[in-house]
mmCIF file with all atom_site columns, C-alpha atoms in Angstrom:
data_model
loop_
_atom_site.group_PDB
_atom_site.id
_atom_site.type_symbol
_atom_site.label_atom_id
_atom_site.label_alt_id
_atom_site.label_comp_id
_atom_site.label_asym_id
_atom_site.label_entity_id
_atom_site.label_seq_id
_atom_site.pdbx_PDB_ins_code
_atom_site.Cartn_x
_atom_site.Cartn_y
_atom_site.Cartn_z
_atom_site.occupancy
_atom_site.B_iso_or_equiv
_atom_site.pdbx_formal_charge
_atom_site.auth_seq_id
_atom_site.auth_comp_id
_atom_site.auth_asym_id
_atom_site.auth_atom_id
_atom_site.pdbx_PDB_model_num
ATOM 1   C CA . ALA A 1 1   ? -30.606 28.126  -4.350  1.00 0.00 ? 1   ALA A CA 1
ATOM 2   C CA . PRO A 1 2   ? -34.033 26.731  -3.419  1.00 0.00 ? 2   PRO A CA 1
ATOM 3   C CA . SER A 1 3   ? -35.775 28.498  -0.637  1.00 0.00 ? 3   SER A CA 1
ATOM 4   C CA . SER A 1 4   ? -36.454 25.223  1.012   1.00 0.00 ? 4   SER A CA 1
ATOM 5   C CA . ASN A 1 5   ? -34.928 21.763  0.899   1.00 0.00 ? 5   ASN A CA 1
ATOM 6   C CA . TYR A 1 6   ? -37.924 20.288  -0.846  1.00 0.00 ? 6   TYR A CA 1
ATOM 7   C CA . SER A 1 7   ? -36.226 20.736  -4.344  1.00 0.00 ? 7   SER A CA 1
ATOM 8   C CA . ALA A 1 8   ? -33.156 18.958  -3.089  1.00 0.00 ? 8   ALA A CA 1
ATOM 9   C CA . LEU A 1 9   ? -35.197 16.055  -1.457  1.00 0.00 ? 9   LEU A CA 1
ATOM 10  C CA . THR A 1 10  ? -37.192 15.829  -4.699  1.00 0.00 ? 10  THR A CA 1
ATOM 11  C CA . ALA A 1 11  ? -33.982 15.686  -6.781  1.00 0.00 ? 11  ALA A CA 1
ATOM 12  C CA . LEU A 1 12  ? -32.615 12.937  -4.434  1.00 0.00 ? 12  LEU A CA 1
ATOM 13  C CA . VAL A 1 13  ? -35.733 10.826  -5.055  1.00 0.00 ? 13  VAL A CA 1
ATOM 14  C CA . LEU A 1 14  ? -35.468 11.424  -8.750  1.00 0.00 ? 14  LEU A CA 1
ATOM 15  C CA . ALA A 1 15  ? -31.878 10.332  -8.555  1.00 0.00 ? 15  ALA A CA 1
ATOM 16  C CA . LYS A 1 16  ? -32.804 7.131   -6.920  1.00 0.00 ? 16  LYS A CA 1
ATOM 17  C CA . LEU A 1 17  ? -35.640 6.405   -9.449  1.00 0.00 ? 17  LEU A CA 1
ATOM 18  C CA . LYS A 1 18  ? -33.027 6.921   -12.132 1.00 0.00 ? 18  LYS A CA 1
ATOM 19  C CA . ALA A 1 19  ? -30.516 4.704   -10.483 1.00 0.00 ? 19  ALA A CA 1
ATOM 20  C CA . ASP A 1 20  ? -33.235 2.003   -9.947  1.00 0.00 ? 20  ASP A CA 1
ATOM 21  C CA . GLN A 1 21  ? -33.788 2.186   -13.701 1.00 0.00 ? 21  GLN A CA 1
ATOM 22  C CA . THR A 1 22  ? -30.048 1.866   -14.298 1.00 0.00 ? 22  THR A CA 1
ATOM 23  C CA . ASP A 1 23  ? -30.067 5.325   -15.890 1.00 0.00 ? 23  ASP A CA 1
ATOM 24  C CA . LEU A 1 24  ? -26.680 6.383   -14.232 1.00 0.00 ? 24  LEU A CA 1
ATOM 25  C CA . GLU A 1 25  ? -26.352 9.490   -16.194 1.00 0.00 ? 25  GLU A CA 1
ATOM 26  C CA . GLY A 1 26  ? -29.827 10.654  -15.081 1.00 0.00 ? 26  GLY A CA 1
ATOM 27  C CA . ALA A 1 27  ? -28.950 9.813   -11.438 1.00 0.00 ? 27  ALA A CA 1
ATOM 28  C CA . ARG A 1 28  ? -25.653 11.754  -11.926 1.00 0.00 ? 28  ARG A CA 1
ATOM 29  C CA . TYR A 1 29  ? -27.418 14.788  -13.041 1.00 0.00 ? 29  TYR A CA 1
ATOM 30  C CA . TYR A 1 30  ? -29.921 15.026  -10.234 1.00 0.00 ? 30  TYR A CA 1
ATOM 31  C CA . LEU A 1 31  ? -27.135 14.228  -7.631  1.00 0.00 ? 31  LEU A CA 1
ATOM 32  C CA . GLN A 1 32  ? -24.973 16.945  -9.026  1.00 0.00 ? 32  GLN A CA 1
ATOM 33  C CA . TRP A 1 33  ? -27.832 19.403  -8.922  1.00 0.00 ? 33  TRP A CA 1
ATOM 34  C CA . VAL A 1 34  ? -28.265 18.655  -5.247  1.00 0.00 ? 34  VAL A CA 1
ATOM 35  C CA . ALA A 1 35  ? -24.601 18.870  -4.627  1.00 0.00 ? 35  ALA A CA 1
ATOM 36  C CA . ASP A 1 36  ? -24.589 22.322  -6.434  1.00 0.00 ? 36  ASP A CA 1
ATOM 37  C CA . HIS A 1 37  ? -27.829 23.838  -5.173  1.00 0.00 ? 37  HIS A CA 1
ATOM 38  C CA . ALA A 1 38  ? -29.058 22.371  -1.804  1.00 0.00 ? 38  ALA A CA 1
ATOM 39  C CA . SER A 1 39  ? -29.165 24.860  1.002   1.00 0.00 ? 39  SER A CA 1
ATOM 40  C CA . GLN A 1 40  ? -28.118 22.415  3.661   1.00 0.00 ? 40  GLN A CA 1
ATOM 41  C CA . ALA A 1 41  ? -24.519 21.144  3.815   1.00 0.00 ? 41  ALA A CA 1
ATOM 42  C CA . SER A 1 42  ? -25.667 17.617  5.062   1.00 0.00 ? 42  SER A CA 1
ATOM 43  C CA . LEU A 1 43  ? -27.918 17.358  1.942   1.00 0.00 ? 43  LEU A CA 1
ATOM 44  C CA . LYS A 1 44  ? -25.004 18.250  -0.300  1.00 0.00 ? 44  LYS A CA 1
ATOM 45  C CA . ASP A 1 45  ? -22.755 15.746  1.401   1.00 0.00 ? 45  ASP A CA 1
ATOM 46  C CA . VAL A 1 46  ? -25.416 13.010  1.029   1.00 0.00 ? 46  VAL A CA 1
ATOM 47  C CA . ALA A 1 47  ? -25.710 13.845  -2.675  1.00 0.00 ? 47  ALA A CA 1
ATOM 48  C CA . ARG A 1 48  ? -21.848 13.715  -3.008  1.00 0.00 ? 48  ARG A CA 1
ATOM 49  C CA . LEU A 1 49  ? -21.628 10.335  -1.471  1.00 0.00 ? 49  LEU A CA 1
ATOM 50  C CA . HIS A 1 50  ? -24.294 8.907   -3.821  1.00 0.00 ? 50  HIS A CA 1
ATOM 51  C CA . LEU A 1 51  ? -22.823 10.825  -6.733  1.00 0.00 ? 51  LEU A CA 1
ATOM 52  C CA . ALA A 1 52  ? -19.336 9.096   -5.987  1.00 0.00 ? 52  ALA A CA 1
ATOM 53  C CA . ARG A 1 53  ? -21.059 5.753   -6.030  1.00 0.00 ? 53  ARG A CA 1
ATOM 54  C CA . VAL A 1 54  ? -22.728 6.558   -9.418  1.00 0.00 ? 54  VAL A CA 1
ATOM 55  C CA . LEU A 1 55  ? -19.356 7.868   -10.871 1.00 0.00 ? 55  LEU A CA 1
ATOM 56  C CA . LEU A 1 56  ? -17.645 4.763   -9.720  1.00 0.00 ? 56  LEU A CA 1
ATOM 57  C CA . ALA A 1 57  ? -20.304 2.567   -11.328 1.00 0.00 ? 57  ALA A CA 1
ATOM 58  C CA . LYS A 1 58  ? -19.792 4.641   -14.582 1.00 0.00 ? 58  LYS A CA 1
ATOM 59  C CA . GLY A 1 59  ? -15.976 3.929   -14.420 1.00 0.00 ? 59  GLY A CA 1
ATOM 60  C CA . ASP A 1 60  ? -15.084 7.449   -13.380 1.00 0.00 ? 60  ASP A CA 1
ATOM 61  C CA . SER A 1 61  ? -12.857 6.723   -10.398 1.00 0.00 ? 61  SER A CA 1
ATOM 62  C CA . ALA A 1 62  ? -11.160 10.164  -10.418 1.00 0.00 ? 62  ALA A CA 1
ATOM 63  C CA . GLY A 1 63  ? -14.601 11.916  -10.305 1.00 0.00 ? 63  GLY A CA 1
ATOM 64  C CA . ALA A 1 64  ? -15.626 9.576   -7.555  1.00 0.00 ? 64  ALA A CA 1
ATOM 65  C CA . LEU A 1 65  ? -12.580 10.640  -5.517  1.00 0.00 ? 65  LEU A CA 1
ATOM 66  C CA . GLN A 1 66  ? -13.253 14.309  -6.322  1.00 0.00 ? 66  GLN A CA 1
ATOM 67  C CA . ALA A 1 67  ? -16.868 14.007  -5.048  1.00 0.00 ? 67  ALA A CA 1
ATOM 68  C CA . LEU A 1 68  ? -15.725 12.232  -1.872  1.00 0.00 ? 68  LEU A CA 1
ATOM 69  C CA . ASN A 1 69  ? -13.051 14.848  -1.205  1.00 0.00 ? 69  ASN A CA 1
ATOM 70  C CA . ALA A 1 70  ? -15.720 17.428  -1.128  1.00 0.00 ? 70  ALA A CA 1
ATOM 71  C CA . VAL A 1 71  ? -17.766 15.569  1.585   1.00 0.00 ? 71  VAL A CA 1
ATOM 72  C CA . ASP A 1 72  ? -17.408 16.630  5.233   1.00 0.00 ? 72  ASP A CA 1
ATOM 73  C CA . ALA A 1 73  ? -15.077 13.769  6.260   1.00 0.00 ? 73  ALA A CA 1
ATOM 74  C CA . LYS A 1 74  ? -15.636 14.381  10.039  1.00 0.00 ? 74  LYS A CA 1
ATOM 75  C CA . THR A 1 75  ? -19.451 13.761  9.806   1.00 0.00 ? 75  THR A CA 1
ATOM 76  C CA . PHE A 1 76  ? -19.334 10.932  7.238   1.00 0.00 ? 76  PHE A CA 1
ATOM 77  C CA . VAL A 1 77  ? -15.926 9.186   8.246   1.00 0.00 ? 77  VAL A CA 1
ATOM 78  C CA . MET A 1 78  ? -17.155 5.537   7.759   1.00 0.00 ? 78  MET A CA 1
ATOM 79  C CA . PRO A 1 79  ? -19.037 5.847   4.386   1.00 0.00 ? 79  PRO A CA 1
ATOM 80  C CA . VAL A 1 80  ? -16.466 8.149   2.930   1.00 0.00 ? 80  VAL A CA 1
ATOM 81  C CA . GLN A 1 81  ? -13.563 5.961   3.913   1.00 0.00 ? 81  GLN A CA 1
ATOM 82  C CA . GLU A 1 82  ? -15.371 2.758   2.711   1.00 0.00 ? 82  GLU A CA 1
ATOM 83  C CA . LEU A 1 83  ? -16.171 4.310   -0.642  1.00 0.00 ? 83  LEU A CA 1
ATOM 84  C CA . LYS A 1 84  ? -12.674 5.544   -1.011  1.00 0.00 ? 84  LYS A CA 1
ATOM 85  C CA . GLY A 1 85  ? -11.482 2.087   -0.477  1.00 0.00 ? 85  GLY A CA 1
ATOM 86  C CA . ASP A 1 86  ? -13.863 0.795   -3.283  1.00 0.00 ? 86  ASP A CA 1
ATOM 87  C CA . VAL A 1 87  ? -12.561 3.573   -5.580  1.00 0.00 ? 87  VAL A CA 1
ATOM 88  C CA . PHE A 1 88  ? -8.909  2.717   -4.812  1.00 0.00 ? 88  PHE A CA 1
ATOM 89  C CA . LEU A 1 89  ? -9.584  -1.014  -5.258  1.00 0.00 ? 89  LEU A CA 1
ATOM 90  C CA . ALA A 1 90  ? -11.134 -0.204  -8.651  1.00 0.00 ? 90  ALA A CA 1
ATOM 91  C CA . MET A 1 91  ? -8.058  1.733   -9.607  1.00 0.00 ? 91  MET A CA 1
ATOM 92  C CA . GLY A 1 92  ? -5.844  -1.163  -8.598  1.00 0.00 ? 92  GLY A CA 1
ATOM 93  C CA . LYS A 1 93  ? -4.331  0.698   -5.555  1.00 0.00 ? 93  LYS A CA 1
ATOM 94  C CA . ARG A 1 94  ? -4.672  -2.060  -3.036  1.00 0.00 ? 94  ARG A CA 1
ATOM 95  C CA . ASP A 1 95  ? -2.549  -0.340  -0.249  1.00 0.00 ? 95  ASP A CA 1
ATOM 96  C CA . GLU A 1 96  ? -4.714  2.755   -0.386  1.00 0.00 ? 96  GLU A CA 1
ATOM 97  C CA . ALA A 1 97  ? -7.785  0.599   -0.397  1.00 0.00 ? 97  ALA A CA 1
ATOM 98  C CA . ARG A 1 98  ? -6.606  -1.326  2.610   1.00 0.00 ? 98  ARG A CA 1
ATOM 99  C CA . SER A 1 99  ? -5.874  1.933   4.476   1.00 0.00 ? 99  SER A CA 1
ATOM 100 C CA . ALA A 1 100 ? -9.287  3.361   3.670   1.00 0.00 ? 100 ALA A CA 1
ATOM 101 C CA . TYR A 1 101 ? -11.196 0.202   4.610   1.00 0.00 ? 101 TYR A CA 1
ATOM 102 C CA . SER A 1 102 ? -9.179  0.162   7.934   1.00 0.00 ? 102 SER A CA 1
ATOM 103 C CA . ALA A 1 103 ? -10.168 3.709   8.623   1.00 0.00 ? 103 ALA A CA 1
ATOM 104 C CA . ALA A 1 104 ? -13.765 2.972   7.902   1.00 0.00 ? 104 ALA A CA 1
ATOM 105 C CA . SER A 1 105 ? -13.712 -0.037  10.211  1.00 0.00 ? 105 SER A CA 1
ATOM 106 C CA . ALA A 1 106 ? -12.066 1.974   12.997  1.00 0.00 ? 106 ALA A CA 1
ATOM 107 C CA . ALA A 1 107 ? -14.877 4.527   12.528  1.00 0.00 ? 107 ALA A CA 1
ATOM 108 C CA . LEU A 1 108 ? -17.581 1.948   13.273  1.00 0.00 ? 108 LEU A CA 1
ATOM 109 C CA . ASP A 1 109 ? -18.839 1.338   16.759  1.00 0.00 ? 109 ASP A CA 1
ATOM 110 C CA . LYS A 1 110 ? -17.068 -1.835  18.261  1.00 0.00 ? 110 LYS A CA 1
ATOM 111 C CA . ASN A 1 111 ? -20.532 -3.464  18.532  1.00 0.00 ? 111 ASN A CA 1
ATOM 112 C CA . ALA A 1 112 ? -21.504 -2.614  14.864  1.00 0.00 ? 112 ALA A CA 1
ATOM 113 C CA . ASP A 1 113 ? -21.573 -5.188  12.198  1.00 0.00 ? 113 ASP A CA 1
ATOM 114 C CA . HIS A 1 114 ? -18.128 -5.243  10.616  1.00 0.00 ? 114 HIS A CA 1
ATOM 115 C CA . SER A 1 115 ? -18.776 -8.156  8.241   1.00 0.00 ? 115 SER A CA 1
ATOM 116 C CA . ARG A 1 116 ? -18.937 -6.165  5.020   1.00 0.00 ? 116 ARG A CA 1
ATOM 117 C CA . LEU A 1 117 ? -15.740 -4.169  5.827   1.00 0.00 ? 117 LEU A CA 1
ATOM 118 C CA . ASP A 1 118 ? -14.088 -7.368  6.980   1.00 0.00 ? 118 ASP A CA 1
ATOM 119 C CA . MET A 1 119 ? -14.832 -8.911  3.627   1.00 0.00 ? 119 MET A CA 1
ATOM 120 C CA . LYS A 1 120 ? -13.334 -5.910  1.799   1.00 0.00 ? 120 LYS A CA 1
ATOM 121 C CA . LEU A 1 121 ? -10.308 -6.033  4.076   1.00 0.00 ? 121 LEU A CA 1
ATOM 122 C CA . ALA A 1 122 ? -9.831  -9.739  3.351   1.00 0.00 ? 122 ALA A CA 1
ATOM 123 C CA . GLU A 1 123 ? -10.025 -8.949  -0.361  1.00 0.00 ? 123 GLU A CA 1
ATOM 124 C CA . VAL A 1 124 ? -7.200  -6.521  -0.094  1.00 0.00 ? 124 VAL A CA 1
ATOM 125 C CA . GLY A 1 125 ? -5.116  -8.807  2.179   1.00 0.00 ? 125 GLY A CA 1
ATOM 126 C CA . ALA A 1 126 ? -5.845  -7.387  5.579   1.00 0.00 ? 126 ALA A CA 1
ATOM 127 C CA . GLY A 1 127 ? -7.745  -8.774  8.556   1.00 0.00 ? 127 GLY A CA 1
ATOM 128 C CA . GLY A 1 128 ? -10.671 -6.778  9.854   1.00 0.00 ? 128 GLY A CA 1
ATOM 129 C CA . LYS A 1 129 ? -12.280 -6.531  13.371  1.00 0.00 ? 129 LYS A CA 1
ATOM 130 C CA . GLY A 1 130 ? -13.773 -10.006 13.128  1.00 0.00 ? 130 GLY A CA 1
ATOM 131 C CA . ALA A 1 131 ? -10.826 -11.539 11.234  1.00 0.00 ? 131 ALA A CA 1
ATOM 132 C CA . HIS A 1 132 ? -9.815  -13.938 14.009  1.00 0.00 ? 132 HIS A CA 1
ATOM 133 C CA . LYS A 1 133 ? -13.279 -15.612 13.792  1.00 0.00 ? 133 LYS A CA 1
ATOM 134 C CA . ALA A 1 134 ? -13.862 -15.095 10.054  1.00 0.00 ? 134 ALA A CA 1
ATOM 135 C CA . ARG A 1 135 ? -14.542 -18.117 7.945   1.00 0.00 ? 135 ARG A CA 1
ATOM 136 C CA . PRO A 1 136 ? -14.766 -18.358 4.168   1.00 0.00 ? 136 PRO A CA 1
ATOM 137 C CA . THR A 1 137 ? -18.255 -17.722 2.954   1.00 0.00 ? 137 THR A CA 1
ATOM 138 C CA . GLN A 1 138 ? -19.863 -18.163 -0.436  1.00 0.00 ? 138 GLN A CA 1
ATOM 139 C CA . ALA A 1 139 ? -21.005 -14.934 -2.196  1.00 0.00 ? 139 ALA A CA 1
ATOM 140 C CA . LYS A 1 140 ? -24.799 -14.473 -2.026  1.00 0.00 ? 140 LYS A CA 1
ATOM 141 C CA . ASN A 1 141 ? -27.171 -12.342 -3.912  1.00 0.00 ? 141 ASN A CA 1
ATOM 142 C CA . GLY A 1 142 ? -26.393 -9.474  -1.591  1.00 0.00 ? 142 GLY A CA 1
ATOM 143 C CA . ASP A 1 143 ? -22.689 -9.570  -2.496  1.00 0.00 ? 143 ASP A CA 1
ATOM 144 C CA . MET A 1 144 ? -21.148 -6.180  -2.503  1.00 0.00 ? 144 MET A CA 1
ATOM 145 C CA . HIS A 1 145 ? -19.347 -5.209  -5.719  1.00 0.00 ? 145 HIS A CA 1
ATOM 146 C CA . PRO A 1 146 ? -17.264 -2.103  -5.498  1.00 0.00 ? 146 PRO A CA 1
ATOM 147 C CA . ALA A 1 147 ? -19.216 -0.559  -8.382  1.00 0.00 ? 147 ALA A CA 1
ATOM 148 C CA . SER A 1 148 ? -22.633 -1.157  -6.796  1.00 0.00 ? 148 SER A CA 1
ATOM 149 C CA . VAL A 1 149 ? -24.506 2.124   -7.093  1.00 0.00 ? 149 VAL A CA 1
ATOM 150 C CA . ASP A 1 150 ? -25.981 2.161   -3.586  1.00 0.00 ? 150 ASP A CA 1
ATOM 151 C CA . GLY A 1 151 ? -23.549 -0.028  -1.771  1.00 0.00 ? 151 GLY A CA 1
ATOM 152 C CA . GLY A 1 152 ? -26.501 -1.686  -0.172  1.00 0.00 ? 152 GLY A CA 1
ATOM 153 C CA . ARG A 1 153 ? -27.298 1.273   2.091   1.00 0.00 ? 153 ARG A CA 1
ATOM 154 C CA . GLY A 1 154 ? -30.538 2.653   0.732   1.00 0.00 ? 154 GLY A CA 1
ATOM 155 C CA . PHE A 1 155 ? -29.525 4.953   -2.109  1.00 0.00 ? 155 PHE A CA 1
ATOM 156 C CA . GLY A 1 156 ? -31.064 8.461   -1.924  1.00 0.00 ? 156 GLY A CA 1
ATOM 157 C CA . CYS A 1 157 ? -32.526 8.173   1.532   1.00 0.00 ? 157 CYS A CA 1
ATOM 158 C CA . ALA A 1 158 ? -32.122 11.762  2.593   1.00 0.00 ? 158 ALA A CA 1
ATOM 159 C CA . ALA A 1 159 ? -34.321 11.569  5.742   1.00 0.00 ? 159 ALA A CA 1
ATOM 160 C CA . GLY A 1 160 ? -32.264 9.153   7.707   1.00 0.00 ? 160 GLY A CA 1
ATOM 161 C CA . GLU A 1 161 ? -28.771 9.978   6.458   1.00 0.00 ? 161 GLU A CA 1
#
């Protein structure tokens, strides 16, 4: 294990660079390294979350679930549950996806923006927090696809996560 977290932080940056270059295998390598070697549990968990996104993008739903199941679910309830919903949806398990998205939505502060989760809940046939006032919207450039590598949340950002 590295004597400091600099190696792990460097590997997270390298993983982001690889993902930005659509080199998902390279990103997977660095994220797996952090998950295996980081000295701080929180860095391992951040790496596992991003690793799950990369594995999902590569079509490895089972690997993505395995990575998510190793994350401290109490600390990362919302992102773990949202990503589990994405994985279940990719596997065609709509009921499990709905349950995971609902758990993610419940973990958010009531004043937080629920729009992304509301869209995902609507996709699996459930209303989210804002469902009573939701109206159909056209997908935009920022449309969230379940297999997006970073989920629009700043892939690889170790300092703020």
